[in-house]
Tab-separated table of C-alpha atoms and ligand atoms in Angstrom:
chain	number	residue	atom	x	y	z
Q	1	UNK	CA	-30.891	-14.039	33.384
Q	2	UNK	CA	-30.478	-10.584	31.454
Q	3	UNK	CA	-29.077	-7.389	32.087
Q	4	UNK	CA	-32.316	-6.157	33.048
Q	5	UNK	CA	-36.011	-6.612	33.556
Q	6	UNK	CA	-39.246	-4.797	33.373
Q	7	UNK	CA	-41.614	-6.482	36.159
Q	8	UNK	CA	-45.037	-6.341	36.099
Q	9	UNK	CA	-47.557	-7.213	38.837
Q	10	UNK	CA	-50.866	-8.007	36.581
Q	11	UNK	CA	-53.024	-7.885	39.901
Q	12	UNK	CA	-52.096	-4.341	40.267
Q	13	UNK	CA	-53.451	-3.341	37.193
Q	14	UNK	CA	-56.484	-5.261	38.555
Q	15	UNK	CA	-56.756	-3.203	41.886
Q	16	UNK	CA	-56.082	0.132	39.822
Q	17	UNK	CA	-58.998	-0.918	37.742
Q	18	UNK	CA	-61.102	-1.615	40.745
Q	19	UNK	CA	-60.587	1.514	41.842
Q	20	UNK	CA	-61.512	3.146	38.561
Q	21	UNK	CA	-64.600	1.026	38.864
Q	22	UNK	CA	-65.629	1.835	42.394
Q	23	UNK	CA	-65.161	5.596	41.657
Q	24	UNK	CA	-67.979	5.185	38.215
Q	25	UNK	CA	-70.011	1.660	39.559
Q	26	UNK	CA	-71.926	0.352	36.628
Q	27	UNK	CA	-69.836	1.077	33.758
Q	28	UNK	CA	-67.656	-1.198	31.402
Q	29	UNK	CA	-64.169	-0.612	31.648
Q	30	UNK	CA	-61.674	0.043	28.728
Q	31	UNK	CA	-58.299	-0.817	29.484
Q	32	UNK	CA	-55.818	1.625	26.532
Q	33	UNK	CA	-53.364	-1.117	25.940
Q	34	UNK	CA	-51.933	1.013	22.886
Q	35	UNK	CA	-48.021	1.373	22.819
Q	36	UNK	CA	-47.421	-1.958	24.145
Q	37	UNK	CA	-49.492	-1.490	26.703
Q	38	UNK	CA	-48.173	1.695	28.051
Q	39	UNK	CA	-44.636	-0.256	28.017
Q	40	UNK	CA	-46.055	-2.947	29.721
Q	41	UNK	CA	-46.606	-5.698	26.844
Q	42	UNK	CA	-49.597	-5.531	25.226
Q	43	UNK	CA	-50.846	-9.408	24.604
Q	44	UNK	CA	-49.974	-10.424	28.381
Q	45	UNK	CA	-51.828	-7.601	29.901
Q	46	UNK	CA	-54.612	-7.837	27.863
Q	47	UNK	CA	-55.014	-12.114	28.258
Q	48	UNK	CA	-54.715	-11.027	31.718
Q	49	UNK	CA	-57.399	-8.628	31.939
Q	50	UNK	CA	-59.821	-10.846	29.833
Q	51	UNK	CA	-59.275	-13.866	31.967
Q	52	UNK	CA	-60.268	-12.214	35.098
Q	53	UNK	CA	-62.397	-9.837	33.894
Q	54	UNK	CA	-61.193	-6.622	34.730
Q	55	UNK	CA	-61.831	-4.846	31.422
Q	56	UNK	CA	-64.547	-5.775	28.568
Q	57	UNK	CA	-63.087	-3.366	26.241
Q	58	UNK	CA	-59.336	-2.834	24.775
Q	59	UNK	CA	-58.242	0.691	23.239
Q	60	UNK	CA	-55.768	0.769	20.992
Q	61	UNK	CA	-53.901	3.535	18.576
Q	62	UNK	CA	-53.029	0.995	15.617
Q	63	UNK	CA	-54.332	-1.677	13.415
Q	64	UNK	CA	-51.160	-3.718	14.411
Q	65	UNK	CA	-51.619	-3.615	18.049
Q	66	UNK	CA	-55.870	-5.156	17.047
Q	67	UNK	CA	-53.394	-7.817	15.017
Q	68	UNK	CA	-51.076	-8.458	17.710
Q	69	UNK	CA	-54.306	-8.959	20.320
Q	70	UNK	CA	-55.926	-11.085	17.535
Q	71	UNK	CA	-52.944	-13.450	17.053
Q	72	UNK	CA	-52.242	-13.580	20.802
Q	73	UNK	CA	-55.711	-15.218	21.454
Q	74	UNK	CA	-57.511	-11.820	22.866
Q	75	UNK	CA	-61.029	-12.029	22.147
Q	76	UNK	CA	-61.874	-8.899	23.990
Q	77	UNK	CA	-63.812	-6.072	21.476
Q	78	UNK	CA	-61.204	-3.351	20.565
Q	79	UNK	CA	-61.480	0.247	19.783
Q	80	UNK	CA	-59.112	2.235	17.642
Q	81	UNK	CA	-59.186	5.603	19.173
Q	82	UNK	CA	-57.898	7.545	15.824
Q	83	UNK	CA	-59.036	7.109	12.583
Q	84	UNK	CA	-57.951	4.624	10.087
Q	85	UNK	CA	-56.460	5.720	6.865
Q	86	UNK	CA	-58.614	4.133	3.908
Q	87	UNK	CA	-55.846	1.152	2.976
Q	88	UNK	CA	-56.099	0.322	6.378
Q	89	UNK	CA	-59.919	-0.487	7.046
Q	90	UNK	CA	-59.490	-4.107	5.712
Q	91	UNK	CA	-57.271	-5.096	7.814
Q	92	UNK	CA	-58.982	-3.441	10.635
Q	93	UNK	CA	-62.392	-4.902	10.286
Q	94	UNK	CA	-60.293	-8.779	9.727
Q	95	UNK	CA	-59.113	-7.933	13.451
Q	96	UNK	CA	-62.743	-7.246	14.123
Q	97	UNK	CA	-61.313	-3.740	15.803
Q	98	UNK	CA	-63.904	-1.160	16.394
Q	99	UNK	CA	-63.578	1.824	13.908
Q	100	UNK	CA	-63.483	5.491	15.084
Q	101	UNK	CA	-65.123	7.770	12.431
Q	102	UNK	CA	-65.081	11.794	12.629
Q	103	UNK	CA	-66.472	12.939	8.736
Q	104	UNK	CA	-67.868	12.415	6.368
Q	105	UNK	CA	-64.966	10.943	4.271
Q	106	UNK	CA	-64.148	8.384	7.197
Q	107	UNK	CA	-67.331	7.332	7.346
Q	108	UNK	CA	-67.766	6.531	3.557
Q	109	UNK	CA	-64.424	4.789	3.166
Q	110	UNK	CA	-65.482	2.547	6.317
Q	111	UNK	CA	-68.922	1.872	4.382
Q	112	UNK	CA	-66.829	0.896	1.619
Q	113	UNK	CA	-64.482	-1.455	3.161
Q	114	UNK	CA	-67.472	-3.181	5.537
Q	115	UNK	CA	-69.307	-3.693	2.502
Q	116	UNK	CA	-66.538	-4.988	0.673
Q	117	UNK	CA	-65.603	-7.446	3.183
Q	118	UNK	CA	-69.361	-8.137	3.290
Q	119	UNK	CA	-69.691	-7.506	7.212
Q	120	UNK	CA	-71.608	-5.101	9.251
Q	121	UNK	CA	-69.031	-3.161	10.948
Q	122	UNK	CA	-69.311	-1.283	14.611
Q	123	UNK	CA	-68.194	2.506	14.609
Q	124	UNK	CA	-68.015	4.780	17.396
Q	125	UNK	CA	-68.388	8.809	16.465
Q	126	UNK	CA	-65.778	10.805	17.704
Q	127	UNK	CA	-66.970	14.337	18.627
Q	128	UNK	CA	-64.642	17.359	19.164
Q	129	UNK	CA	-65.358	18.974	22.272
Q	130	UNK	CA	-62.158	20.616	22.675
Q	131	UNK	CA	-59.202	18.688	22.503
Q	132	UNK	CA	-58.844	19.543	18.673
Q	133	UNK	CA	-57.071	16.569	17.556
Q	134	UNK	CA	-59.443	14.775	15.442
Q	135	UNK	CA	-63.455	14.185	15.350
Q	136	UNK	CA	-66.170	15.950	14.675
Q	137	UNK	CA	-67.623	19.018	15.356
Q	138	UNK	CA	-70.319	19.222	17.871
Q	139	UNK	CA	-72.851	20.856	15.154
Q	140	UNK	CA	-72.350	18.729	12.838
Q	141	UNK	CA	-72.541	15.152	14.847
Q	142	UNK	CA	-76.055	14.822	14.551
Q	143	UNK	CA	-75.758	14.850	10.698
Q	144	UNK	CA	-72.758	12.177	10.882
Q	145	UNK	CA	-74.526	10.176	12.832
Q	146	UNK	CA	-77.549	9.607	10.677
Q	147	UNK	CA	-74.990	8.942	8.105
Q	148	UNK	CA	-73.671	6.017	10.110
Q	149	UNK	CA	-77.200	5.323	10.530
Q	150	UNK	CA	-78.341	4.820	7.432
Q	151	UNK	CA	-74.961	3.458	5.648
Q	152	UNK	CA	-76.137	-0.133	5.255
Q	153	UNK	CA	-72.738	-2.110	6.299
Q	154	UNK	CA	-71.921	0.126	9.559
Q	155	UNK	CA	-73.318	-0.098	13.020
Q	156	UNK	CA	-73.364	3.052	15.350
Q	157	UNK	CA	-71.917	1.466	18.515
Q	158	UNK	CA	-70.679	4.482	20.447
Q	159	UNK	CA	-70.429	7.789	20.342
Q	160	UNK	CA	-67.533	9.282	22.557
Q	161	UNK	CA	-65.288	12.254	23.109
Q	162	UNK	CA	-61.589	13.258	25.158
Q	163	UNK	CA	-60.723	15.840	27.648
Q	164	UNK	CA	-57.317	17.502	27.594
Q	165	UNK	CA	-56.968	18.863	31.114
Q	166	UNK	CA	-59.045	16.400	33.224
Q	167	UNK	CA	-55.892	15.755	35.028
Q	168	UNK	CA	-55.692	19.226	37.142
Q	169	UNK	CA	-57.834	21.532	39.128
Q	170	UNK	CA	-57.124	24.351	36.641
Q	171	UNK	CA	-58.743	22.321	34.069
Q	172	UNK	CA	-62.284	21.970	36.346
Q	173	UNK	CA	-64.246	24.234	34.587
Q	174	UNK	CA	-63.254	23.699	30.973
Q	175	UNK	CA	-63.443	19.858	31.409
Q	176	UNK	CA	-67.278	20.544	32.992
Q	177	UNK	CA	-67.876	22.533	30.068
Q	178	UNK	CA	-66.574	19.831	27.873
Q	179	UNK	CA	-69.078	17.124	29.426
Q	180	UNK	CA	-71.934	19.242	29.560
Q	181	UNK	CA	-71.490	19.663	25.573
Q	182	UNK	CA	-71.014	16.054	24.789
Q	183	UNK	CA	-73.866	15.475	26.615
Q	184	UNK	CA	-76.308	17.389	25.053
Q	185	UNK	CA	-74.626	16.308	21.419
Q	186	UNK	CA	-75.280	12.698	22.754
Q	187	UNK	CA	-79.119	13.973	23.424
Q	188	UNK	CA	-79.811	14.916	19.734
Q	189	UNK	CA	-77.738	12.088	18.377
Q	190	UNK	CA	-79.980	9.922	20.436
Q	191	UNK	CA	-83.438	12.126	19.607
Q	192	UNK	CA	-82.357	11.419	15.295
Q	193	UNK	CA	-81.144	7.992	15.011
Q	194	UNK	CA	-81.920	6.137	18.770
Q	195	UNK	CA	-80.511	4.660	21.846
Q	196	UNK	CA	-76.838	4.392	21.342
Q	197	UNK	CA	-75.145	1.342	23.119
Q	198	UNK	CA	-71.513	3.186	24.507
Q	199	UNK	CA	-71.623	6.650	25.687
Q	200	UNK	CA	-67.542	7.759	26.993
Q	201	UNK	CA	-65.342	10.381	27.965
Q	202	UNK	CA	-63.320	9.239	31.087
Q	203	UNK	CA	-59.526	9.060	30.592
Q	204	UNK	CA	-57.902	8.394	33.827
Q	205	UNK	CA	-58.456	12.461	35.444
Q	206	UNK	CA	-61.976	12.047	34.587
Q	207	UNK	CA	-62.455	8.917	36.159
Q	208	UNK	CA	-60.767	10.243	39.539
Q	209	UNK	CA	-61.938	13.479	39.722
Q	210	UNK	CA	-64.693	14.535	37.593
Q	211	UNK	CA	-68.729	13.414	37.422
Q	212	UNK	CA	-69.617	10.978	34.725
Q	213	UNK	CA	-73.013	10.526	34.663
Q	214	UNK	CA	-74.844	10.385	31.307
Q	215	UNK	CA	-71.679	7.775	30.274
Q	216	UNK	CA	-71.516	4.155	30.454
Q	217	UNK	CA	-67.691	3.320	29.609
Q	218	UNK	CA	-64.779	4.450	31.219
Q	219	UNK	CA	-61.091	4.455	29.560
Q	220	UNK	CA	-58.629	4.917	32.708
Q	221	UNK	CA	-55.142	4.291	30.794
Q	222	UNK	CA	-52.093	5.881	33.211
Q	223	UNK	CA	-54.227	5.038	36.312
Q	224	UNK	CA	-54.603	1.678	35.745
Q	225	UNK	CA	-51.028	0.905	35.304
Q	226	UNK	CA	-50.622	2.734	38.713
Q	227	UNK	CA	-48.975	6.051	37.746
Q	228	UNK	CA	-49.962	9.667	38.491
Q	229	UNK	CA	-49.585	11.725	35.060
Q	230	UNK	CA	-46.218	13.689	37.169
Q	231	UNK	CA	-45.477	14.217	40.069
Q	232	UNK	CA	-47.789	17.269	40.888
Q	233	UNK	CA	-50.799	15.425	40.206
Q	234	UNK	CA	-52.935	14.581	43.497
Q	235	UNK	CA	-54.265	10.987	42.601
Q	236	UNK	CA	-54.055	8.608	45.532
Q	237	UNK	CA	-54.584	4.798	46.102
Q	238	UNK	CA	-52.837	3.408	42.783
Q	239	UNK	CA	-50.732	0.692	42.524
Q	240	UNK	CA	-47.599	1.101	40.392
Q	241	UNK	CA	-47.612	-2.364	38.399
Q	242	UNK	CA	-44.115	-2.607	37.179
Q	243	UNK	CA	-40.243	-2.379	38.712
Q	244	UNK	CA	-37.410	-2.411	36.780
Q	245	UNK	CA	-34.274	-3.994	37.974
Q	246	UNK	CA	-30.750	-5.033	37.010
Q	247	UNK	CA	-27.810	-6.546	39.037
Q	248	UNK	CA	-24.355	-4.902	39.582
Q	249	UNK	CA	-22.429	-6.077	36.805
Q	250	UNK	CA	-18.310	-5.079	37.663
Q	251	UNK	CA	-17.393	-2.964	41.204
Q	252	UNK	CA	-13.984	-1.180	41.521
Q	253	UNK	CA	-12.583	1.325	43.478
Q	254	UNK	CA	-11.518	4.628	41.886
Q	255	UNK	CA	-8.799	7.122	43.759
Q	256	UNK	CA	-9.723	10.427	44.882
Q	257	UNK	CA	-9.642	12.863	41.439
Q	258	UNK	CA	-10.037	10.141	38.531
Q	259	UNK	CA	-13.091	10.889	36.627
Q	260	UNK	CA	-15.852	8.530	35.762
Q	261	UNK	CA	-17.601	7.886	32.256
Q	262	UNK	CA	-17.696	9.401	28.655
Q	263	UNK	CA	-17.077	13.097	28.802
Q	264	UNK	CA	-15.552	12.654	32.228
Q	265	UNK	CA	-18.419	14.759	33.879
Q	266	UNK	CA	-18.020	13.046	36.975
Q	267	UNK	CA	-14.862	13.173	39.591
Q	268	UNK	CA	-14.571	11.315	42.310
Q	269	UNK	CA	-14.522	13.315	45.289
Q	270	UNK	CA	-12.886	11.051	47.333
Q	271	UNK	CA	-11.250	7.236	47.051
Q	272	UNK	CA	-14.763	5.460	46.341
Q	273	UNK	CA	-16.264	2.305	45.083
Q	274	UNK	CA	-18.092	2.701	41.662
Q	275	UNK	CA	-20.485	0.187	40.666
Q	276	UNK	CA	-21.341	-0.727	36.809
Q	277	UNK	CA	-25.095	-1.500	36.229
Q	278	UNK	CA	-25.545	-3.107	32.578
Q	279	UNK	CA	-28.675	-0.563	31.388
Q	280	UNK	CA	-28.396	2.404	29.334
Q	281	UNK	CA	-30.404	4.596	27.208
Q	282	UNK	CA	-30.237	1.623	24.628
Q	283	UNK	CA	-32.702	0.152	27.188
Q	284	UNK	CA	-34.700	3.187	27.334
Q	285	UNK	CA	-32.965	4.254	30.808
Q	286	UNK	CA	-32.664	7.697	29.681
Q	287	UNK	CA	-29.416	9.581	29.576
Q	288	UNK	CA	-30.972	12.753	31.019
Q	289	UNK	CA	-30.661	10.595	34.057
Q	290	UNK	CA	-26.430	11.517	33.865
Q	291	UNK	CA	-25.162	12.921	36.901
Q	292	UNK	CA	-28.817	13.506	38.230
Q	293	UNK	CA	-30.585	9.875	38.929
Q	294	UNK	CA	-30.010	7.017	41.434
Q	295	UNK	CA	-30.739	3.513	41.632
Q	296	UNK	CA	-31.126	1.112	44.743
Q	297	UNK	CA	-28.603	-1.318	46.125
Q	298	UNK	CA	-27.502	-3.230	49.203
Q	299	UNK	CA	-30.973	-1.482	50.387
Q	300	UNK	CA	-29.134	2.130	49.659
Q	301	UNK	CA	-29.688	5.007	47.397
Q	302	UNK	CA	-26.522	5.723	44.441
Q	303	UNK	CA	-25.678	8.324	42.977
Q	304	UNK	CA	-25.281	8.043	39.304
Q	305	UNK	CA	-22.119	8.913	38.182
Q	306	UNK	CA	-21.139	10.692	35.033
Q	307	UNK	CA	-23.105	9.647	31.758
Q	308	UNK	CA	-25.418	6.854	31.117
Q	309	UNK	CA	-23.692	4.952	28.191
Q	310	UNK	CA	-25.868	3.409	26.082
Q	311	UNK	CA	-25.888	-0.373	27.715
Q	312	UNK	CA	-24.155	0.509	31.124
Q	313	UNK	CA	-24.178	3.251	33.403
Q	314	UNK	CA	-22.215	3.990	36.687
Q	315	UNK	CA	-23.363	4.450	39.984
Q	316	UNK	CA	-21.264	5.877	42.992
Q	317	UNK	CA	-21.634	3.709	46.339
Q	318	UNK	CA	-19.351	5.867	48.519
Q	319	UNK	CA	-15.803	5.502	50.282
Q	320	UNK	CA	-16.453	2.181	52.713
Q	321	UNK	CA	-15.975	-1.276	52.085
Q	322	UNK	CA	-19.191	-2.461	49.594
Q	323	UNK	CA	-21.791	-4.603	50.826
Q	324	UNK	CA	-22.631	-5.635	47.300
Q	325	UNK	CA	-20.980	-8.142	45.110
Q	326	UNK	CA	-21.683	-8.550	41.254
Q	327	UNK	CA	-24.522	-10.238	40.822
Q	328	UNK	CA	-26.780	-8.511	43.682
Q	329	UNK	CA	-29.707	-6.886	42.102
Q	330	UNK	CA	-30.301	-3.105	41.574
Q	331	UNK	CA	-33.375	-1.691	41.234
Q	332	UNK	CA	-33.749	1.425	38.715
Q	333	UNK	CA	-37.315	1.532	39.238
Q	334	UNK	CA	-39.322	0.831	42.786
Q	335	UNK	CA	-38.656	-0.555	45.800
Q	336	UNK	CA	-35.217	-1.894	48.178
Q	337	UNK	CA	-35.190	-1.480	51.593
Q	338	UNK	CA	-36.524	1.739	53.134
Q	339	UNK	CA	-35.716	3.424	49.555
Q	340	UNK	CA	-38.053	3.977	46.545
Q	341	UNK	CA	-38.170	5.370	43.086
Q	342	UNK	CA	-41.062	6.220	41.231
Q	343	UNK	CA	-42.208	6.445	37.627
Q	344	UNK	CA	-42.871	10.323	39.187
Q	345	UNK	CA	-39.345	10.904	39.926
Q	346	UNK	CA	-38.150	9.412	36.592
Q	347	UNK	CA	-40.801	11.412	34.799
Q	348	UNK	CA	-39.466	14.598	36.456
Q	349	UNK	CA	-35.852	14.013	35.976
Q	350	UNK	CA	-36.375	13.709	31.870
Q	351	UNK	CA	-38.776	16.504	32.057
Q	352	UNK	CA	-41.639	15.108	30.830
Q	353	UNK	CA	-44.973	12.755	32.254
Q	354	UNK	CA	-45.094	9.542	33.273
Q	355	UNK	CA	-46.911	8.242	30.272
Q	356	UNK	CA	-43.731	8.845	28.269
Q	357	UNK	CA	-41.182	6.953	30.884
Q	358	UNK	CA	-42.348	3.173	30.196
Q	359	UNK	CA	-43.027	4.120	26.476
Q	360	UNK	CA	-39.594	4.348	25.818
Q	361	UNK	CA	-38.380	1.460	27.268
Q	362	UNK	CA	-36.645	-0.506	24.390
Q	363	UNK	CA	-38.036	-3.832	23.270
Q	364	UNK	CA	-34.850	-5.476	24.807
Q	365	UNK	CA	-35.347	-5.483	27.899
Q	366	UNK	CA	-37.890	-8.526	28.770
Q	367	UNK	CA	-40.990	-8.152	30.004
Q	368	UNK	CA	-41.689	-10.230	33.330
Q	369	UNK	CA	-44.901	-10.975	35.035
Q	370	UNK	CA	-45.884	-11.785	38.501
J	401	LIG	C1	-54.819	7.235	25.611
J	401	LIG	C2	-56.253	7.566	25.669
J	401	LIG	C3	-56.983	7.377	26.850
J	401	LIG	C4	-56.318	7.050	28.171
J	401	LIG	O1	-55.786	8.241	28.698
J	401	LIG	P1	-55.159	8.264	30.169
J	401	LIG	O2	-54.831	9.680	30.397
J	401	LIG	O3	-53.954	7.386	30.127
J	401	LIG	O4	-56.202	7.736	31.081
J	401	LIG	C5	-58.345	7.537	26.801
J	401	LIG	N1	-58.950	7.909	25.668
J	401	LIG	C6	-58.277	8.137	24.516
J	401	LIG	C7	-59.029	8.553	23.290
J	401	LIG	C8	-56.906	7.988	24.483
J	401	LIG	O5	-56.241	8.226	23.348
């Protein structure tokens, strides 16, 4: 047993991805496994998802994570969403990972490396329609691509692009605007060097609430682990895969007026039994969560109280006699009882989106899967 566990529920990554599916029938699915599979450990997830068939495509942001799939027995084609820097294209093509190209420069130095490892190598072109983070410009893609074309060791696989603000009705119109340029880019790509196997643009807000037509590959990332991107967004019918739980670790009453914790932030208001949960922000249980989080146990909602330490943190369970005993789980993360906490709620307490929440959560703490 340790102090704490991640769980995840592979099957709801499975529904999640149905649902991605059902909203955009007829087009491959990319599951982003990049940072460890959005927290939730990359090589299981991704066995997972080739066994039953739920994705045909990985995305990932690093050469390591193709290396990691590679030496976990994942035979699923991979994508690298940024580009590679020039040392790096060996390795890449050895993990057969799909290049992303955006100039000129990238597209020689992936040449180079193909025909040095004496392969024909896929690409996909990465065009800039507005996120401004890297690929090409849309008036200059049709030149890039009959450079691909015609570089003897590279194969144009797909051509693809990203939306910024696909998440949010204020982002309609700009995202439209987006799509309706890629498209037309796609057109003249298509009109200089021929049909083009993968056409994509939907990350998870596409993919729920945009049209995709004209694409034949979706990349729902935060959706198909079962988050909304906060807690404003208006996504419905996900699954969240993963809990996170721990067990009560000490209990011990503390008088009326003692405080609680590092900094003694927290005084208890009354004689009350505090209970010690071993997780801290050394587990990624972030200590923005001081004074201002909960967790779940005997089926009730505590209070944190005072700081989160970096392996243990506090958690108020009021004046009566406890009806939890060390040992009885506590869950920081989902369901007890009537009670639930969200990757939403966690998300808004540290200020920031969901994606960020499981990111963080330290190598440590063992991933579990149901
Ligand atoms: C991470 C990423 C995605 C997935 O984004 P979500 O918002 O999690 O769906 C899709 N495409 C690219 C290029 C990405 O980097």
């Amino acid at each position: 047993m340790c102090s704490s566990q991640f769980n995840v529920d592979l099957a709801a990554i499975d529904a999640n991805l149905a649902l991605a599916s059902e909203r955009n029938p007829g087009r491959a699915v990319l599951l982003p496994v990049k940072a460890n599979a959005y927290g939730h450990g990359i090589v299981p997830v991704a066995r997972h998802v080739e066994s039953v068939g739920s994705a045909q495509w990985l995305g990932v942001a690093e050469v390591s994570e193709a290396e990691q799939l590679r030496e976990g027995g994942v035979e699923l084609p991979a994508l690298k969403f940024s580009p590679c820097f020039p040392e790096e294209l060996g390795r890449a093509i050895a993990a057969r990972l799909t290049i992303s190209v955006g100039d000129v420069a990238g597209v020689e130095a992936a040449q180079e490396a193909a025909e040095h490892a004496g392969v024909r190598h896929p690409v996909h072109l990465k065009v800039d329609t507005g996120m401004r983070r890297v690929g090409v410009q849309p008036g200059e893609a049709v030149a890039l691509a009959t450079r691909i074309k015609n570089s003897p060791n590279l194969v144009l696989e797909g051509v693809f692009t990203h939306l910024p603000i696909s998440d949010c009705p204020e982002g309609e119109e700009f995202t439209r605007a987006q799509l309706a340029r890629f498209l037309a880019v796609v057109d003249e790509i298509r009109g200089a060097v021929g049909e083009i196997p993968y056409v994509h643009a939907g990350n998870s807000g596409a993919v729920l609430g945009h049209d995709l037509t004209g694409t034949n590959l979706i990349r729902p990332g935060i959706i198909a682990y079962g988050y909304r991107a906060d807690s404003t967004t208006t996504w419905e019918g996900l699954s969240p895969a993963a809990t996170w739980t721990s067990r009560v670790s000490f209990l011990k009453r503390v008088p009326e007026g003692e405080t609680v914790g590092y900094g003694r932030t927290w005084t208890a208001p009354c004689d009350t039994w505090i209970a010690t949960v071993p997780v801290g922000y050394g587990d990624g249980y972030s200590r923005l969560f001081s004074n201002r989080g909960r967790m779940l146990v005997g089926g009730r909602s505590c209070p944190i109280a005072g700081r989160v330490c970096m392996d243990q943190t506090m958690i108020d369970l009021g004046p009566g006699e406890p009806q939890v005993a060390v040992g009885d789980e506590v869950v920081l993360l989902g369901r007890q009882g009537d009670e639930q906490i969200t990757m939403e709620e966690l998300a808004d307490l540290m200020g920031t989106i969901t994606y960020e929440v499981p990111c963080l959560i330290a190598p440590r703490v063992p991933r579990l899967y149901v």
